[in-house]
PDB file of C-alpha atoms in Angstrom:
ATOM      1  CA  GLN A 577       0.205  -0.075  -0.459  1.00 68.00           C
ATOM      2  CA  ALA A 578       0.809   3.393  -0.199  1.00 76.00           C
ATOM      3  CA  GLN A 579       3.097   5.204   2.347  1.00 88.00           C
ATOM      4  CA  LEU A 580       3.213   8.753   3.303  1.00 93.00           C
ATOM      5  CA  VAL A 581       5.402  10.843   4.849  1.00 92.00           C
ATOM      6  CA  GLU A 582       4.898  14.322   5.348  1.00 93.00           C
ATOM      7  CA  SER A 583       6.969  17.031   6.228  1.00 95.00           C
ATOM      8  CA  GLY A 584       7.428  21.383   6.480  1.00 95.00           C
ATOM      9  CA  GLY A 585       5.526  22.133   9.363  1.00 96.00           C
ATOM     10  CA  GLY A 586       6.285  24.228  11.990  1.00 97.00           C
ATOM     11  CA  SER A 587       5.021  27.186  13.997  1.00 98.00           C
ATOM     12  CA  VAL A 588       4.994  30.944  12.119  1.00 98.00           C
ATOM     13  CA  GLN A 589       3.309  34.155  12.775  1.00 98.00           C
ATOM     14  CA  ALA A 590       0.330  35.947  10.949  1.00 98.00           C
ATOM     15  CA  GLY A 591       1.163  36.209   7.849  1.00 98.00           C
ATOM     16  CA  GLY A 592       3.947  34.052   7.204  1.00 98.00           C
ATOM     17  CA  SER A 593       4.442  31.012   4.867  1.00 98.00           C
ATOM     18  CA  LEU A 594       4.929  27.444   5.101  1.00 98.00           C
ATOM     19  CA  ARG A 595       5.204  24.810   2.430  1.00 98.00           C
ATOM     20  CA  LEU A 596       4.343  21.407   3.314  1.00 98.00           C
ATOM     21  CA  SER A 597       5.341  18.411   1.026  1.00 97.00           C
ATOM     22  CA  CYS A 598       3.928  14.966   0.900  1.00 96.00           C
ATOM     23  CA  ALA A 599       6.217  12.088  -0.293  1.00 94.00           C
ATOM     24  CA  THR A 600       4.991   8.964  -1.416  1.00 90.00           C
ATOM     25  CA  SER A 601       5.959   5.322  -2.734  1.00 86.00           C
ATOM     26  CA  GLN A 602       5.270   4.534  -6.437  1.00 69.00           C
ATOM     27  CA  TYR A 603       1.714   4.271  -7.295  1.00 68.00           C
ATOM     28  CA  THR A 604       0.347   2.533 -10.667  1.00 66.00           C
ATOM     29  CA  TYR A 605      -3.349   4.045 -10.497  1.00 71.00           C
ATOM     30  CA  SER A 606      -5.015   5.353 -13.429  1.00 77.00           C
ATOM     31  CA  ARG A 607      -6.671   7.742 -11.798  1.00 88.00           C
ATOM     32  CA  TYR A 608      -6.099   9.060  -8.147  1.00 91.00           C
ATOM     33  CA  CYS A 609      -6.420  11.986  -6.221  1.00 94.00           C
ATOM     34  CA  MET A 610      -4.506  13.590  -3.252  1.00 95.00           C
ATOM     35  CA  GLY A 611      -5.532  16.077  -1.294  1.00 96.00           C
ATOM     36  CA  TRP A 612      -4.395  17.278   2.151  1.00 98.00           C
ATOM     37  CA  PHE A 613      -6.918  17.745   5.596  1.00 98.00           C
ATOM     38  CA  ARG A 614      -6.636  19.651   8.566  1.00 98.00           C
ATOM     39  CA  GLN A 615      -7.749  19.151  12.289  1.00 98.00           C
ATOM     40  CA  ALA A 616      -7.596  21.194  14.708  1.00 97.00           C
ATOM     41  CA  PRO A 617      -8.466  20.233  18.506  1.00 93.00           C
ATOM     42  CA  GLY A 618     -11.868  19.593  18.958  1.00 94.00           C
ATOM     43  CA  LYS A 619     -12.691  20.132  15.442  1.00 95.00           C
ATOM     44  CA  GLU A 620     -13.462  17.788  12.597  1.00 95.00           C
ATOM     45  CA  ARG A 621     -10.867  16.488  10.290  1.00 96.00           C
ATOM     46  CA  GLU A 622     -12.052  19.027   7.115  1.00 96.00           C
ATOM     47  CA  GLY A 623     -10.533  19.146   3.709  1.00 97.00           C
ATOM     48  CA  VAL A 624      -8.166  21.883   2.470  1.00 98.00           C
ATOM     49  CA  ALA A 625      -7.490  21.105  -1.092  1.00 98.00           C
ATOM     50  CA  THR A 626      -7.220  18.291  -3.768  1.00 97.00           C
ATOM     51  CA  ILE A 627      -5.721  17.531  -6.965  1.00 96.00           C
ATOM     52  CA  ASP A 628      -6.449  14.330  -9.019  1.00 94.00           C
ATOM     53  CA  SER A 629      -4.667  12.027 -12.160  1.00 91.00           C
ATOM     54  CA  ASP A 630      -5.216  15.036 -14.030  1.00 92.00           C
ATOM     55  CA  GLY A 631      -3.717  18.062 -12.375  1.00 93.00           C
ATOM     56  CA  ILE A 632      -7.338  19.080 -11.881  1.00 96.00           C
ATOM     57  CA  THR A 633      -7.428  21.457  -8.331  1.00 97.00           C
ATOM     58  CA  MET A 634     -10.299  22.234  -5.535  1.00 97.00           C
ATOM     59  CA  TYR A 635      -9.818  24.172  -2.512  1.00 97.00           C
ATOM     60  CA  ALA A 636     -11.902  24.772   0.310  1.00 96.00           C
ATOM     61  CA  ASP A 637     -12.789  27.974   0.722  1.00 96.00           C
ATOM     62  CA  PHE A 638     -11.303  29.015   3.602  1.00 94.00           C
ATOM     63  CA  VAL A 639      -8.010  28.690   1.688  1.00 93.00           C
ATOM     64  CA  THR A 640      -9.055  30.108  -1.484  1.00 89.00           C
ATOM     65  CA  GLY A 641      -6.508  32.440  -2.543  1.00 95.00           C
ATOM     66  CA  ARG A 642      -3.870  31.797   0.131  1.00 98.00           C
ATOM     67  CA  PHE A 643      -3.116  27.623  -0.600  1.00 98.00           C
ATOM     68  CA  THR A 644      -1.987  26.286  -3.590  1.00 98.00           C
ATOM     69  CA  ILE A 645      -2.097  22.745  -3.833  1.00 98.00           C
ATOM     70  CA  SER A 646       0.486  20.751  -6.359  1.00 96.00           C
ATOM     71  CA  GLN A 647       1.929  17.616  -7.241  1.00 93.00           C
ATOM     72  CA  ASP A 648       5.496  16.464  -8.731  1.00 90.00           C
ATOM     73  CA  ASN A 649       4.779  13.077 -10.273  1.00 81.00           C
ATOM     74  CA  ALA A 650       8.312  12.448 -11.221  1.00 83.00           C
ATOM     75  CA  LYS A 651       9.173  12.303  -7.406  1.00 84.00           C
ATOM     76  CA  ASN A 652       5.476  10.852  -6.308  1.00 86.00           C
ATOM     77  CA  THR A 653       5.481  14.352  -3.666  1.00 92.00           C
ATOM     78  CA  LEU A 654       2.647  16.381  -2.989  1.00 95.00           C
ATOM     79  CA  TYR A 655       2.688  20.262  -2.257  1.00 97.00           C
ATOM     80  CA  LEU A 656       0.647  22.643   0.153  1.00 98.00           C
ATOM     81  CA  GLN A 657       1.987  26.291  -0.571  1.00 98.00           C
ATOM     82  CA  MET A 658       0.773  27.789   2.226  1.00 98.00           C
ATOM     83  CA  ASN A 659       0.902  31.938   1.975  1.00 98.00           C
ATOM     84  CA  SER A 660      -0.890  34.950   4.304  1.00 98.00           C
ATOM     85  CA  LEU A 661      -1.433  32.327   7.251  1.00 98.00           C
ATOM     86  CA  LYS A 662      -3.725  32.980   9.949  1.00 97.00           C
ATOM     87  CA  PRO A 663      -3.982  31.568  13.610  1.00 97.00           C
ATOM     88  CA  GLU A 664      -7.235  29.365  12.470  1.00 96.00           C
ATOM     89  CA  ASP A 665      -5.078  27.771  10.302  1.00 98.00           C
ATOM     90  CA  THR A 666      -3.289  25.814  13.006  1.00 98.00           C
ATOM     91  CA  ALA A 667      -4.291  22.493  13.371  1.00 98.00           C
ATOM     92  CA  MET A 668      -2.396  19.025  12.122  1.00 98.00           C
ATOM     93  CA  TYR A 669      -2.122  18.627   8.731  1.00 98.00           C
ATOM     94  CA  TYR A 670      -2.593  15.388   6.811  1.00 97.00           C
ATOM     95  CA  CYS A 671      -1.950  14.553   3.019  1.00 96.00           C
ATOM     96  CA  ALA A 672      -3.763  11.280   1.623  1.00 96.00           C
ATOM     97  CA  ILE A 673      -4.705   9.303  -1.361  1.00 94.00           C
ATOM     98  CA  ARG A 674      -7.930   8.007  -2.721  1.00 94.00           C
ATOM     99  CA  ARG A 675      -7.870   5.263  -5.373  1.00 90.00           C
ATOM    100  CA  THR A 676      -9.727   7.101  -8.013  1.00 91.00           C
ATOM    101  CA  TYR A 677     -11.380  10.380  -8.336  1.00 93.00           C
ATOM    102  CA  CYS A 678     -11.380  12.845  -5.809  1.00 95.00           C
ATOM    103  CA  SER A 679     -13.754  13.427  -3.253  1.00 93.00           C
ATOM    104  CA  ARG A 680     -13.670  16.247   0.052  1.00 90.00           C
ATOM    105  CA  ILE A 681     -14.592  13.383   2.675  1.00 93.00           C
ATOM    106  CA  SER A 682     -11.662  12.395   4.518  1.00 95.00           C
ATOM    107  CA  GLY A 683     -13.200   8.785   4.517  1.00 95.00           C
ATOM    108  CA  ASP A 684     -13.153   8.158   1.199  1.00 96.00           C
ATOM    109  CA  PHE A 685      -9.235   8.564   1.214  1.00 95.00           C
ATOM    110  CA  GLU A 686      -7.574   5.391   2.007  1.00 93.00           C
ATOM    111  CA  TYR A 687      -3.913   6.178   2.453  1.00 93.00           C
ATOM    112  CA  TRP A 688      -3.021   8.926   4.869  1.00 95.00           C
ATOM    113  CA  GLY A 689       0.131  10.268   6.298  1.00 96.00           C
ATOM    114  CA  GLU A 690       0.979  10.799  10.166  1.00 95.00           C
ATOM    115  CA  GLY A 691       0.065  14.515  10.336  1.00 96.00           C
ATOM    116  CA  ASN A 692       2.160  17.373  10.540  1.00 96.00           C
ATOM    117  CA  GLN A 693       1.985  19.941  12.999  1.00 97.00           C
ATOM    118  CA  VAL A 694       1.388  23.984  11.571  1.00 98.00           C
ATOM    119  CA  SER A 695       0.927  26.815  14.218  1.00 98.00           C
ATOM    120  CA  VAL A 696      -0.028  30.313  13.246  1.00 98.00           C
ATOM    121  CA  SER A 697       0.232  32.763  16.224  1.00 97.00           C
ATOM    122  CA  SER A 698      -1.152  36.473  16.255  1.00 94.00           C
TER     123      SER A 698
END
């Protein structure tokens, strides 16, 4: 099964930037979806952004214009560029893979990384 390893998290001040990376094992799915989710204490896990095997992206309303999801197929790596960070972005961020078409529902994704903490101070 796919193995995912996240990196790039940390603590920044509001308005700062971070780039998360998710290195994955090789996969041969003809169609797939890669996504970022986040979960803050006391809150449900929520979808942040997804990108499918055709490069089509989707974003949650709360990050549109600030975050960018991308992938490097040659490196089997998923990225999340986060700009203009806000304290409410503080959460554990997870990358995930779904074997078929994209979904914003976390339960639809089969493979998950361990998570990477992002903390934004005001």
